[in-house]
Coordinates of C-alpha atoms in Angstrom, one line a residue:
Chain A
M1 CA 198.3 161.8 85.4
N2 CA 197.7 163.7 82.2
H3 CA 195.9 166.6 80.9
T4 CA 192.5 164.6 80.2
A5 CA 192.4 162.9 83.5
T6 CA 189.0 163.5 84.9
A7 CA 187.5 163.3 88.4
R8 CA 184.2 161.6 89.3
L9 CA 182.2 161.0 92.3
G10 CA 179.8 158.2 91.6
V11 CA 176.6 157.8 93.7
E12 CA 174.6 154.5 94.1
L13 CA 171.7 154.3 96.2
G14 CA 171.4 151.1 98.1
A15 CA 168.6 149.7 100.3
G16 CA 169.3 151.7 103.6
S17 CA 172.7 153.0 102.7
V18 CA 174.5 155.0 100.2
Q19 CA 177.8 154.1 98.1
L20 CA 179.9 157.0 97.1
S21 CA 183.0 156.0 94.8
A22 CA 185.5 158.7 94.0
T23 CA 187.7 157.8 91.0
G24 CA 190.3 159.8 88.9
D25 CA 192.5 162.8 89.4
W26 CA 191.2 164.8 92.5
S27 CA 193.4 167.9 91.8
A28 CA 193.5 171.5 91.1
R29 CA 192.6 171.3 87.4
N30 CA 189.4 169.5 88.2
A31 CA 188.6 171.5 91.2
L32 CA 185.4 173.1 89.3
A33 CA 184.0 169.7 88.3
L34 CA 184.5 168.3 91.8
D35 CA 182.5 171.1 93.2
A36 CA 179.7 170.1 91.1
A37 CA 180.1 166.4 91.8
V38 CA 180.3 167.1 95.7
R39 CA 177.1 169.2 95.6
N40 CA 175.3 166.6 93.4
A41 CA 176.2 163.7 95.8
V42 CA 175.1 165.5 98.9
E43 CA 171.7 166.5 97.3
V44 CA 171.0 163.1 95.8
A45 CA 172.0 161.3 99.1
P46 CA 169.0 160.8 101.4
R47 CA 169.2 162.4 104.9
G48 CA 170.1 160.3 107.7
L49 CA 171.3 157.2 106.0
P50 CA 174.9 155.7 106.3
V51 CA 177.3 156.6 103.7
S52 CA 180.4 154.6 102.7
L53 CA 183.0 156.6 100.5
D54 CA 185.3 154.4 98.4
L55 CA 188.4 156.1 97.5
S56 CA 190.3 153.0 96.0
G57 CA 189.8 154.6 92.5
V58 CA 191.6 157.9 93.2
D59 CA 194.8 158.3 91.3
E60 CA 196.0 161.8 92.7
I61 CA 195.0 164.0 95.4
D62 CA 196.3 167.5 96.0
T63 CA 195.0 170.2 98.3
F64 CA 192.1 171.1 96.1
G65 CA 191.0 167.5 96.0
A66 CA 191.6 167.0 99.7
W67 CA 189.5 170.3 100.5
H68 CA 186.5 168.8 98.4
L69 CA 186.6 165.6 100.3
A70 CA 186.8 167.5 103.5
N71 CA 183.8 169.5 102.2
L72 CA 182.1 166.4 101.3
A73 CA 182.3 164.9 104.8
K74 CA 181.3 168.2 106.5
A75 CA 178.2 168.4 104.3
L76 CA 177.3 164.7 105.0
A77 CA 177.7 165.2 108.5
A78 CA 175.7 168.3 108.5
Q79 CA 172.8 166.1 106.9
G80 CA 173.1 163.8 109.7
S81 CA 174.6 161.1 107.6
V82 CA 177.4 158.8 109.1
A83 CA 180.0 158.5 106.8
S84 CA 182.9 155.8 106.5
V85 CA 185.7 156.0 104.3
T86 CA 187.5 153.0 102.6
G87 CA 190.3 152.4 100.1
L88 CA 192.3 155.7 101.1
A89 CA 195.9 155.2 99.9
P90 CA 198.1 155.7 102.9
R91 CA 200.3 158.3 101.0
F92 CA 197.4 160.7 101.0
A93 CA 196.5 160.1 104.7
G94 CA 198.6 162.8 106.0
L95 CA 197.4 165.5 103.3
L96 CA 193.8 164.6 104.2
T97 CA 194.1 165.1 107.9
L98 CA 196.1 168.3 107.5
V99 CA 193.5 170.0 104.9
G100 CA 190.7 168.5 107.0
Q101 CA 192.0 170.5 110.2
A102 CA 193.0 173.5 108.0
S103 CA 189.5 173.8 106.4
E104 CA 187.6 174.1 109.8
G105 CA 186.3 177.3 110.6
D106 CA 183.6 179.7 109.8
A107 CA 182.6 180.1 106.3
M108 CA 184.4 182.9 104.7
P109 CA 182.0 186.4 104.2
P110 CA 180.9 186.8 100.9
P111 CA 182.5 190.0 99.0
A112 CA 180.7 193.1 99.8
R113 CA 177.9 194.2 97.6
W114 CA 176.7 197.8 96.6
T115 CA 173.9 198.9 98.8
P116 CA 172.2 202.4 98.9
L117 CA 173.4 202.5 102.6
G118 CA 176.8 201.7 101.5
A119 CA 177.0 204.3 98.9
L120 CA 175.7 207.0 101.5
E121 CA 178.5 205.9 103.9
K122 CA 181.0 206.4 101.2
I123 CA 180.0 209.7 100.5
G124 CA 180.0 210.6 104.3
R125 CA 183.4 209.1 104.5
N126 CA 184.8 211.0 101.6
T127 CA 183.5 214.2 102.8
A128 CA 185.0 213.8 106.1
D129 CA 188.1 212.8 104.3
A130 CA 188.1 215.8 102.6
W131 CA 188.0 218.0 105.7
A132 CA 190.7 215.8 107.2
S133 CA 192.9 216.5 104.2
L134 CA 192.4 220.2 104.4
A135 CA 193.3 220.2 108.1
L136 CA 196.5 218.2 107.2
L137 CA 197.4 221.0 104.7
V138 CA 197.1 223.6 107.4
N139 CA 199.0 221.6 109.6
M140 CA 202.0 221.1 107.2
L141 CA 201.9 224.9 106.5
G142 CA 202.2 225.4 110.3
A143 CA 205.1 222.9 110.4
I144 CA 206.9 224.5 107.6
G145 CA 206.6 227.8 109.2
D146 CA 207.9 226.5 112.5
A147 CA 210.8 224.9 110.7
A148 CA 211.6 227.9 108.7
G149 CA 211.6 229.9 112.0
R150 CA 214.0 227.4 113.7
T151 CA 216.2 227.6 110.6
L152 CA 216.4 231.3 110.5
R153 CA 217.4 231.1 114.3
H154 CA 220.1 228.4 113.7
P155 CA 221.1 229.2 110.0
S156 CA 223.7 226.6 109.9
T157 CA 221.0 223.8 110.1
F158 CA 219.6 224.9 106.7
R159 CA 220.2 222.3 103.9
L160 CA 221.6 224.5 101.4
T161 CA 223.0 221.9 99.2
S162 CA 219.6 220.0 99.2
A163 CA 217.8 223.3 98.3
I164 CA 220.2 224.2 95.5
H165 CA 219.8 220.6 94.0
H166 CA 216.0 221.1 94.1
I167 CA 216.2 224.6 92.5
D168 CA 218.2 223.0 89.7
R169 CA 215.6 220.2 89.3
V170 CA 212.3 222.2 89.5
G171 CA 213.8 225.4 88.1
L172 CA 216.6 225.2 85.6
Q173 CA 215.6 221.6 84.2
A174 CA 212.1 222.9 83.7
V175 CA 213.1 225.8 81.6
P176 CA 213.0 224.4 78.1
I177 CA 209.5 222.7 78.5
I178 CA 208.1 225.9 80.2
L179 CA 209.5 228.2 77.4
L180 CA 208.0 225.8 74.8
I181 CA 204.6 225.6 76.2
T182 CA 204.0 229.2 77.2
F183 CA 205.5 230.3 73.8
L184 CA 202.9 227.9 72.0
I185 CA 200.1 229.5 74.3
G186 CA 201.3 233.0 73.5
C187 CA 200.9 232.1 69.8
I188 CA 197.4 230.6 70.1
I189 CA 196.0 233.6 72.0
A190 CA 197.4 236.1 69.4
Q191 CA 196.1 234.0 66.5
Q192 CA 192.6 233.8 68.1
G193 CA 192.6 237.4 68.8
F194 CA 193.6 238.6 65.5
F195 CA 191.0 236.0 63.9
H196 CA 188.1 237.1 66.0
F197 CA 189.0 240.7 66.4
R198 CA 189.6 241.3 62.7
K199 CA 185.8 241.0 62.0
F200 CA 185.0 244.5 63.8
G201 CA 188.6 246.1 62.9
A202 CA 190.0 245.8 66.3
D203 CA 193.3 244.2 65.4
D204 CA 195.3 246.6 67.3
Y205 CA 193.8 245.6 70.6
V206 CA 195.1 242.1 70.2
V207 CA 198.3 243.4 71.7
D208 CA 196.3 244.5 74.7
M209 CA 194.6 241.3 75.4
V210 CA 197.9 239.3 74.7
G211 CA 199.8 241.6 77.0
I212 CA 197.5 241.9 79.9
L213 CA 196.2 238.3 79.8
V214 CA 199.9 236.6 79.7
L215 CA 201.3 239.0 82.3
R216 CA 198.4 238.8 84.9
E217 CA 196.9 235.5 84.5
I218 CA 198.0 233.1 81.8
G219 CA 201.7 233.2 82.5
V220 CA 201.6 232.5 86.1
L221 CA 198.6 230.0 85.8
I222 CA 200.1 227.9 82.9
V223 CA 203.5 227.7 84.8
A224 CA 202.0 226.9 88.1
I225 CA 199.9 224.1 86.6
M226 CA 203.0 222.7 84.7
V227 CA 205.0 222.9 87.7
A228 CA 202.4 221.1 89.9
G229 CA 202.3 218.2 87.2
R230 CA 206.0 218.0 86.8
S231 CA 207.6 218.8 90.3
G232 CA 204.7 218.4 92.6
S233 CA 204.0 214.8 91.5
S234 CA 207.8 213.8 91.8
Y235 CA 208.0 215.4 95.3
T236 CA 205.0 213.4 96.3
A237 CA 206.5 210.1 94.8
E238 CA 209.8 210.7 96.4
L239 CA 208.5 211.4 99.9
G240 CA 206.2 208.6 99.5
S241 CA 208.6 205.9 98.6
M242 CA 210.8 207.3 101.4
K243 CA 208.0 206.8 103.7
M244 CA 207.1 203.3 102.5
R245 CA 210.9 202.2 103.1
E246 CA 210.8 203.4 106.7
E247 CA 213.7 206.0 105.5
I248 CA 211.5 208.9 107.3
D249 CA 211.3 207.0 110.3
A250 CA 214.9 206.5 110.3
L251 CA 215.6 210.2 110.0
R252 CA 213.2 211.1 112.9
T253 CA 215.0 208.4 115.1
M254 CA 218.3 210.1 114.4
G255 CA 217.0 213.3 115.9
F256 CA 216.3 215.0 112.3
D257 CA 213.0 216.7 111.7
P258 CA 211.9 215.5 108.3
I259 CA 210.1 218.9 107.7
Q260 CA 213.3 220.6 108.3
V261 CA 215.5 218.2 106.2
L262 CA 213.3 217.1 103.5
V263 CA 210.3 219.4 103.1
L264 CA 211.6 223.0 103.8
P265 CA 214.3 222.8 101.0
R266 CA 211.8 221.2 98.3
V267 CA 209.3 223.9 99.2
L268 CA 211.8 226.8 99.2
A269 CA 213.1 225.5 95.9
L270 CA 209.6 225.9 94.4
V271 CA 209.2 229.3 96.0
I272 CA 212.4 230.5 94.4
A273 CA 211.8 228.7 91.1
L274 CA 208.3 229.5 90.3
P275 CA 208.6 233.3 90.0
I276 CA 211.6 232.8 87.7
L277 CA 209.8 230.5 85.5
T278 CA 207.0 232.6 85.5
F279 CA 209.0 235.5 84.3
L280 CA 210.4 233.3 81.6
G281 CA 207.3 231.9 80.7
S282 CA 205.6 235.2 80.2
M283 CA 208.5 236.7 78.1
S284 CA 208.2 233.6 75.9
A285 CA 204.4 234.0 75.5
L286 CA 204.7 237.7 74.6
Y287 CA 207.4 236.7 72.1
G288 CA 205.0 234.0 70.6
G289 CA 202.4 236.7 70.3
E290 CA 204.7 239.1 68.7
L291 CA 205.7 236.4 66.2
V292 CA 202.2 235.6 65.4
A293 CA 201.3 239.1 65.1
W294 CA 203.9 239.7 62.3
L295 CA 203.4 236.4 60.5
Y296 CA 199.7 236.1 60.8
G297 CA 198.4 239.4 61.6
G298 CA 200.7 241.6 59.5
M299 CA 201.9 243.7 62.3
S300 CA 205.4 244.5 62.5
P301 CA 207.4 243.8 65.6
D302 CA 208.4 247.7 66.1
I303 CA 204.5 248.6 66.2
F304 CA 203.7 245.4 68.5
V305 CA 206.3 246.7 70.8
A306 CA 205.0 250.2 70.8
R307 CA 201.5 249.3 71.5
L308 CA 202.4 247.0 74.1
K309 CA 204.2 249.9 75.9
D310 CA 201.0 251.7 75.9
A311 CA 198.8 248.8 76.7
I312 CA 200.6 247.4 79.7
S313 CA 201.8 248.9 82.9
I314 CA 204.3 247.6 85.5
T315 CA 201.2 246.9 87.6
H316 CA 200.0 244.0 85.3
F317 CA 203.5 242.6 85.5
K318 CA 203.6 242.9 89.4
V319 CA 200.1 241.2 89.6
G320 CA 201.7 238.2 87.9
M321 CA 204.9 237.9 89.7
I322 CA 203.2 238.6 93.2
K323 CA 201.0 235.5 92.8
A324 CA 203.9 233.2 91.8
P325 CA 205.5 232.5 95.1
F326 CA 202.2 231.9 96.8
M327 CA 201.2 229.3 94.3
A328 CA 204.6 227.7 94.7
L329 CA 204.0 227.5 98.3
V330 CA 200.6 226.0 97.8
I331 CA 202.0 223.2 95.3
G332 CA 204.9 222.5 97.8
V333 CA 202.7 222.2 100.8
V334 CA 200.2 219.9 99.0
A335 CA 202.8 217.7 97.3
C336 CA 204.9 217.2 100.5
T337 CA 201.7 216.5 102.6
E338 CA 200.4 213.9 100.3
G339 CA 203.9 212.5 100.0
L340 CA 203.9 212.0 103.8
R341 CA 200.5 210.5 103.9
V342 CA 201.5 207.5 101.7
G343 CA 200.7 204.1 103.4
G344 CA 202.2 200.7 102.9
S345 CA 201.1 199.7 99.5
A346 CA 202.1 200.5 96.0
E347 CA 198.3 201.5 95.4
S348 CA 198.5 204.2 98.2
L349 CA 201.5 205.9 96.4
G350 CA 199.8 206.1 93.1
L351 CA 196.6 207.4 94.8
R352 CA 198.6 210.0 96.7
T353 CA 200.5 211.2 93.8
T354 CA 197.2 211.7 91.9
A355 CA 195.6 213.4 94.7
S356 CA 198.7 215.7 95.1
V357 CA 198.6 216.9 91.3
V358 CA 194.7 217.2 91.3
T359 CA 194.7 218.9 94.7
A360 CA 197.5 221.2 93.9
I361 CA 196.1 222.4 90.3
F362 CA 192.6 222.9 91.9
L363 CA 193.9 225.0 94.7
V364 CA 196.1 227.2 92.3
I365 CA 193.1 228.0 90.5
V366 CA 191.2 229.0 93.7
L367 CA 194.1 231.0 94.7
D368 CA 194.1 232.7 91.6
G369 CA 190.4 233.5 91.6
L370 CA 191.0 234.9 95.4
F371 CA 193.8 237.0 94.2
A372 CA 191.7 238.4 91.3
I373 CA 189.1 239.7 93.8
F374 CA 192.0 241.1 96.1
F375 CA 193.6 242.9 93.3
A376 CA 190.3 244.2 91.9
S377 CA 189.3 245.6 95.3
I378 CA 192.8 247.2 95.8
G379 CA 192.6 248.7 92.4
M380 CA 195.5 246.9 90.9
Chain B
M1 CA 202.9 164.6 83.0
A2 CA 204.3 162.3 85.9
I3 CA 208.1 162.0 85.5
A4 CA 210.3 159.2 86.8
A5 CA 211.4 159.5 90.4
D6 CA 215.0 159.1 89.3
I7 CA 215.1 162.2 86.9
P8 CA 216.3 165.2 89.1
R9 CA 213.5 167.7 89.6
I10 CA 216.2 170.6 89.0
R11 CA 219.4 169.8 87.0
V12 CA 221.9 172.4 86.7
R13 CA 224.9 172.0 84.3
D14 CA 228.0 174.2 83.7
C15 CA 225.9 177.2 84.4
V16 CA 227.8 180.5 84.0
V17 CA 226.3 183.8 85.2
G18 CA 228.2 186.9 85.3
F19 CA 227.4 190.9 85.4
G20 CA 229.7 193.1 83.5
D21 CA 233.2 191.6 83.7
R22 CA 232.4 189.9 87.0
V23 CA 231.6 186.2 86.9
V24 CA 229.3 185.3 89.8
L25 CA 228.5 181.6 88.9
D26 CA 231.4 179.7 87.2
H27 CA 230.5 176.5 85.6
V28 CA 228.1 175.5 88.3
S29 CA 226.4 171.9 88.4
I30 CA 223.8 170.7 90.9
D31 CA 220.9 168.2 91.0
V32 CA 217.8 168.3 93.2
M33 CA 216.1 164.9 93.5
A34 CA 212.3 164.2 94.1
G35 CA 211.2 164.7 97.6
E36 CA 214.5 166.1 98.8
I37 CA 215.3 169.4 100.6
L38 CA 218.3 170.8 99.6
G39 CA 220.1 173.8 101.4
L40 CA 222.1 175.9 99.5
V41 CA 224.6 177.9 101.7
G42 CA 227.4 180.4 100.9
G43 CA 228.9 183.6 102.2
S44 CA 227.1 187.0 101.5
G45 CA 227.5 188.0 97.9
S46 CA 228.7 184.4 96.9
G47 CA 225.8 184.1 94.4
K48 CA 223.1 181.9 96.2
S49 CA 220.3 184.2 95.3
V50 CA 221.7 184.5 92.0
L51 CA 221.7 180.7 91.4
M52 CA 218.2 180.4 92.5
R53 CA 217.0 183.3 90.3
T54 CA 218.9 181.9 87.4
I55 CA 217.1 178.6 87.9
I56 CA 213.5 180.2 88.2
G57 CA 214.4 182.2 84.9
L58 CA 214.7 185.7 86.4
I59 CA 218.5 186.1 85.5
P60 CA 219.9 185.1 82.1
K61 CA 222.8 182.6 82.0
R62 CA 225.8 183.0 79.7
S63 CA 226.0 179.2 79.2
G64 CA 225.2 175.8 80.5
T65 CA 221.7 174.1 80.8
I66 CA 219.1 174.2 83.4
E67 CA 216.4 171.4 83.3
I68 CA 213.3 171.7 85.8
M69 CA 211.2 168.5 85.9
G70 CA 213.4 167.0 83.2
Q71 CA 212.7 169.8 80.6
N72 CA 215.4 172.2 79.3
Q73 CA 214.3 175.6 79.7
D74 CA 216.1 177.1 77.0
T75 CA 214.4 174.9 74.4
L76 CA 210.9 175.3 75.8
S77 CA 208.2 177.3 74.0
D78 CA 206.7 180.1 76.0
E79 CA 203.4 178.2 76.5
D80 CA 205.4 175.1 77.9
R81 CA 207.6 177.4 80.0
Q82 CA 204.5 178.7 81.8
I83 CA 203.3 175.2 82.2
T84 CA 206.5 174.5 84.0
Q85 CA 206.4 177.8 85.9
R86 CA 202.9 176.6 87.3
R87 CA 204.6 173.6 88.6
F88 CA 206.9 175.4 90.9
G89 CA 206.3 177.9 93.7
V90 CA 208.7 180.7 94.9
L91 CA 209.1 182.2 98.4
F92 CA 210.9 185.4 97.9
Q93 CA 213.1 186.7 100.7
H94 CA 211.1 189.6 101.6
G95 CA 207.9 187.9 100.7
A96 CA 207.0 190.1 97.8
L97 CA 203.4 190.0 98.5
F98 CA 201.2 192.3 96.4
S99 CA 200.9 195.4 98.5
S100 CA 197.5 196.6 97.2
L101 CA 196.0 193.1 97.7
T102 CA 194.6 191.4 101.0
V103 CA 196.3 188.5 102.4
L104 CA 193.5 186.3 101.1
Q105 CA 193.7 188.1 97.8
N106 CA 197.3 187.4 97.4
V107 CA 196.8 183.7 97.9
Q108 CA 194.0 183.8 95.4
F109 CA 195.8 185.6 92.8
P110 CA 197.7 182.5 91.1
M111 CA 194.4 180.4 91.6
R112 CA 192.4 183.1 90.0
E113 CA 194.7 183.4 87.0
F114 CA 195.0 179.6 86.3
L115 CA 191.9 177.8 87.5
R116 CA 188.5 179.0 86.8
L117 CA 186.9 178.7 90.1
P118 CA 183.7 180.4 91.4
E119 CA 184.5 183.0 94.2
H120 CA 183.1 181.2 97.0
L121 CA 185.6 178.1 96.2
L122 CA 188.5 180.4 95.9
A123 CA 187.8 182.0 99.1
E124 CA 187.2 178.8 101.0
I125 CA 190.3 176.9 99.4
A126 CA 192.7 180.1 99.9
A127 CA 191.6 180.2 103.7
T128 CA 192.4 176.5 104.0
K129 CA 195.9 177.3 102.5
L130 CA 196.2 180.0 105.1
A131 CA 195.3 177.7 108.0
M132 CA 197.8 175.1 106.5
V133 CA 200.6 177.5 107.1
G134 CA 199.3 178.5 110.4
L135 CA 197.4 181.6 109.9
S136 CA 193.7 182.1 111.1
R137 CA 190.8 183.3 109.1
K138 CA 191.1 186.6 110.8
D139 CA 194.0 187.7 109.2
A140 CA 192.6 187.0 105.7
D141 CA 191.7 190.6 105.2
K142 CA 194.8 192.3 106.4
F143 CA 196.9 194.1 103.9
P144 CA 200.7 193.3 103.8
S145 CA 201.7 196.2 105.4
E146 CA 199.9 195.4 108.6
L147 CA 201.7 191.9 108.9
S148 CA 204.6 191.1 111.0
G149 CA 207.8 189.5 109.4
G150 CA 206.9 185.9 110.4
M151 CA 203.1 186.3 109.1
T152 CA 204.5 187.9 105.9
K153 CA 206.8 184.9 105.2
R154 CA 203.8 182.6 106.1
V155 CA 201.4 184.3 103.5
A156 CA 204.1 184.4 101.2
L157 CA 204.5 180.4 101.5
A158 CA 200.7 180.1 101.2
R159 CA 201.0 182.1 98.0
A160 CA 203.8 179.9 96.8
L161 CA 201.9 176.8 97.5
A162 CA 198.5 178.1 96.1
L163 CA 198.7 175.9 92.9
D164 CA 199.9 172.8 94.6
P165 CA 203.3 172.9 93.1
E166 CA 205.7 170.0 93.1
L167 CA 208.8 172.0 93.6
V168 CA 209.3 175.0 95.8
F169 CA 212.0 177.6 95.9
L170 CA 212.6 179.2 99.4
D171 CA 215.1 182.4 99.4
E172 CA 216.2 182.6 103.1
P173 CA 212.8 181.6 104.6
T174 CA 213.9 182.2 108.3
S175 CA 215.8 185.3 107.8
G176 CA 214.7 188.3 109.9
L177 CA 212.6 185.9 112.1
D178 CA 213.1 185.4 115.8
P179 CA 214.5 182.1 116.9
I180 CA 211.1 180.8 118.1
S181 CA 209.2 181.8 114.7
A182 CA 212.3 180.6 112.6
G183 CA 212.0 177.3 114.4
E184 CA 208.3 176.9 113.7
F185 CA 208.8 178.0 110.2
D186 CA 211.2 175.2 109.8
A187 CA 208.9 172.8 111.3
L188 CA 206.2 173.9 109.0
I189 CA 208.4 173.6 105.9
R190 CA 209.2 170.0 107.2
T191 CA 205.6 169.1 107.6
L192 CA 204.2 170.5 104.4
Q193 CA 207.1 168.9 102.5
Q194 CA 206.3 165.6 103.9
T195 CA 202.4 165.8 103.6
L196 CA 202.4 167.3 100.2
G197 CA 205.5 165.4 98.8
L198 CA 207.2 168.5 97.9
T199 CA 210.9 169.0 96.5
V200 CA 212.3 172.1 98.2
F201 CA 215.3 174.0 97.1
M202 CA 216.4 176.4 99.9
V203 CA 218.8 179.2 100.0
T204 CA 219.6 179.9 103.6
H205 CA 222.1 181.2 106.2
D206 CA 220.4 179.5 109.2
L207 CA 222.6 176.9 110.7
N208 CA 219.5 175.7 112.6
S209 CA 217.6 175.3 109.5
L210 CA 220.3 173.4 108.0
H211 CA 220.6 170.9 110.8
M212 CA 216.9 170.4 111.3
V213 CA 215.3 170.7 107.6
C214 CA 217.8 170.0 105.0
D215 CA 218.4 166.6 103.7
R216 CA 221.4 167.8 101.7
I217 CA 223.5 170.7 101.7
A218 CA 225.4 172.4 98.8
V219 CA 228.0 174.9 99.6
L220 CA 228.7 177.6 97.1
A221 CA 232.1 179.4 97.3
Q222 CA 234.2 181.3 94.7
G223 CA 231.3 180.8 92.0
K224 CA 231.6 177.1 92.4
I225 CA 229.8 174.2 94.3
A226 CA 232.7 173.7 97.0
A227 CA 231.0 170.8 98.7
D228 CA 227.8 168.7 98.3
G229 CA 226.3 166.3 100.9
P230 CA 224.4 165.7 104.1
I231 CA 225.1 167.8 107.2
S232 CA 227.3 165.0 108.7
E233 CA 229.6 165.2 105.7
M234 CA 229.7 169.1 106.1
M235 CA 230.8 168.6 109.6
L236 CA 233.6 166.6 108.6
S237 CA 234.8 168.6 105.5
E238 CA 238.1 170.2 105.2
H239 CA 237.4 172.9 102.8
P240 CA 238.4 176.2 104.6
W241 CA 235.2 178.0 104.1
V242 CA 232.9 175.1 104.9
K243 CA 235.1 174.4 107.9
S244 CA 234.7 177.8 109.4
Y245 CA 231.1 178.0 108.5
F246 CA 230.0 174.7 110.2
R247 CA 232.7 174.5 112.9
G248 CA 233.1 178.2 113.8
P249 CA 232.1 179.4 117.1
R250 CA 228.4 179.4 116.0
G251 CA 228.2 176.3 114.3
Q252 CA 229.9 174.4 117.1
L253 CA 227.5 175.7 119.5
I254 CA 224.4 174.8 117.5
S255 CA 225.7 171.3 116.7
Q256 CA 226.5 170.5 120.3
R257 CA 223.1 171.7 121.4
L258 CA 221.4 169.7 118.9
Q259 CA 223.5 166.6 119.9
H260 CA 222.6 167.2 123.5
A261 CA 218.9 167.5 122.6
S262 CA 219.0 164.2 120.6
V263 CA 220.8 162.0 123.3

């Protein structure tokens, strides 16, 4: 047996009978050649004639070769030919019998192909899935409310350590990156403002724009999106792998409510951390704006602060801060729901983590829009 | 590349493996001959799995040599090592099936990578392999998370056998199975070993498997091979651990039952 060994199936047509002679190495590496040889032999052999198959020239048979022999016998039988086998080495007899039995059964169905109807079905399924996801989110929101109610009635059941741990992870540890990113955003807004407003001599209004934009919208939005990507994904992955390894089932059988033990501290940590991060982020963005105004716009810090005092009121600050806990709730609910939806496979963990981040960011922006309408109508 | 029958399929010499300052395998030497089923036993944490993983190249060793099919694994080029790897199959303790692929795709995976076969051949041959380990074609489209423990082990065995290896490593093949399934799995290993001419290296805890399946047993204790021989020799050994393992209450019970059964 070596790398160049080939496998052949010779066909000799005699008067009233067919001689097939198999030679060489009937093993995995020749499987493709054997497939062609077997098809050819079956095609060439006239129907209904007796066939004698000589295996004395075969050096090696593995399951691939044995499968081809079984396949050949089946195809010949289907043509009405009677096959007789000679020259089979005894050491291969057991293998041929085993594979012959194992290869019985219906042909495997071909892999599914794209069809217009199938595509339509997929759209339908995805739509139904989207509604089901929404229902699950509402369900989770209710479960969290219920768990919070029970915890309020029995405060000793609250997982304080876990909550503090998560506040540290999603809050304190996120501070440097949040400060950096919001600082840069503040710088960019101010620079763009000066660059374009200068054309019609409205430099002074850059301060109004930076102040209102950062406090009302950008600060909270950037921080929420960052937190959804940073902490939402880690919540989903954590809960998902716990689900995969049956840890959540274990909790449940010990009489713990996974919502109360795992979800509530996580969501609460986000609800506490996000407003703090929003405040820090907004301050950092204003500082970035001030720095650019000074270095790029030639406006001294004193003037910037004085103008800022006129331009913004406490209302703008309140609008931003009020939104933060609601956005935190959305991120937490989405992340935990998706985490608990993880199934048995590694792929589903990836799929759910992606869905968690995408859904959370989408809902945060939708929520921001709804708040904009709400604040406009109450005159804030 | 046929190799002489008298060259051990696995030859381990003075193998030392440790983690940090803990030495797990202390100058272990062991041979596995062609067509043999070797059972490796030892207490929990004695390094059975470590030895198996070292032989298949997943854990680096500190010193010693390991030859598989007569080839020293340290001196092989990457390409030759890959060729050697295709000549053995591994059944991991928990199956290690790819969770995002179906049963059929799991079995097809090595074939798809190493043999260029058309889709219908892949499907038919993989289905045949599944039937050989006692699964039906209905199970082919299931995902690993939908399988029972016994089915997972069977699929993992079918995947280990996908490329028709000459050598198979089994890590606790019957652990976590009920006695009936474990017995069936033992019989399956024996049948496949005989029809496919396999050499089997089996890490196990199952006294029944040791009695029913293994030709030879090696005992790993205190980082060394403490005893090595057929089950009849193990039953007579005076090594304290071997004695308590094979002639403890459970060991006694099984050997008595088997003696009754064979009379």
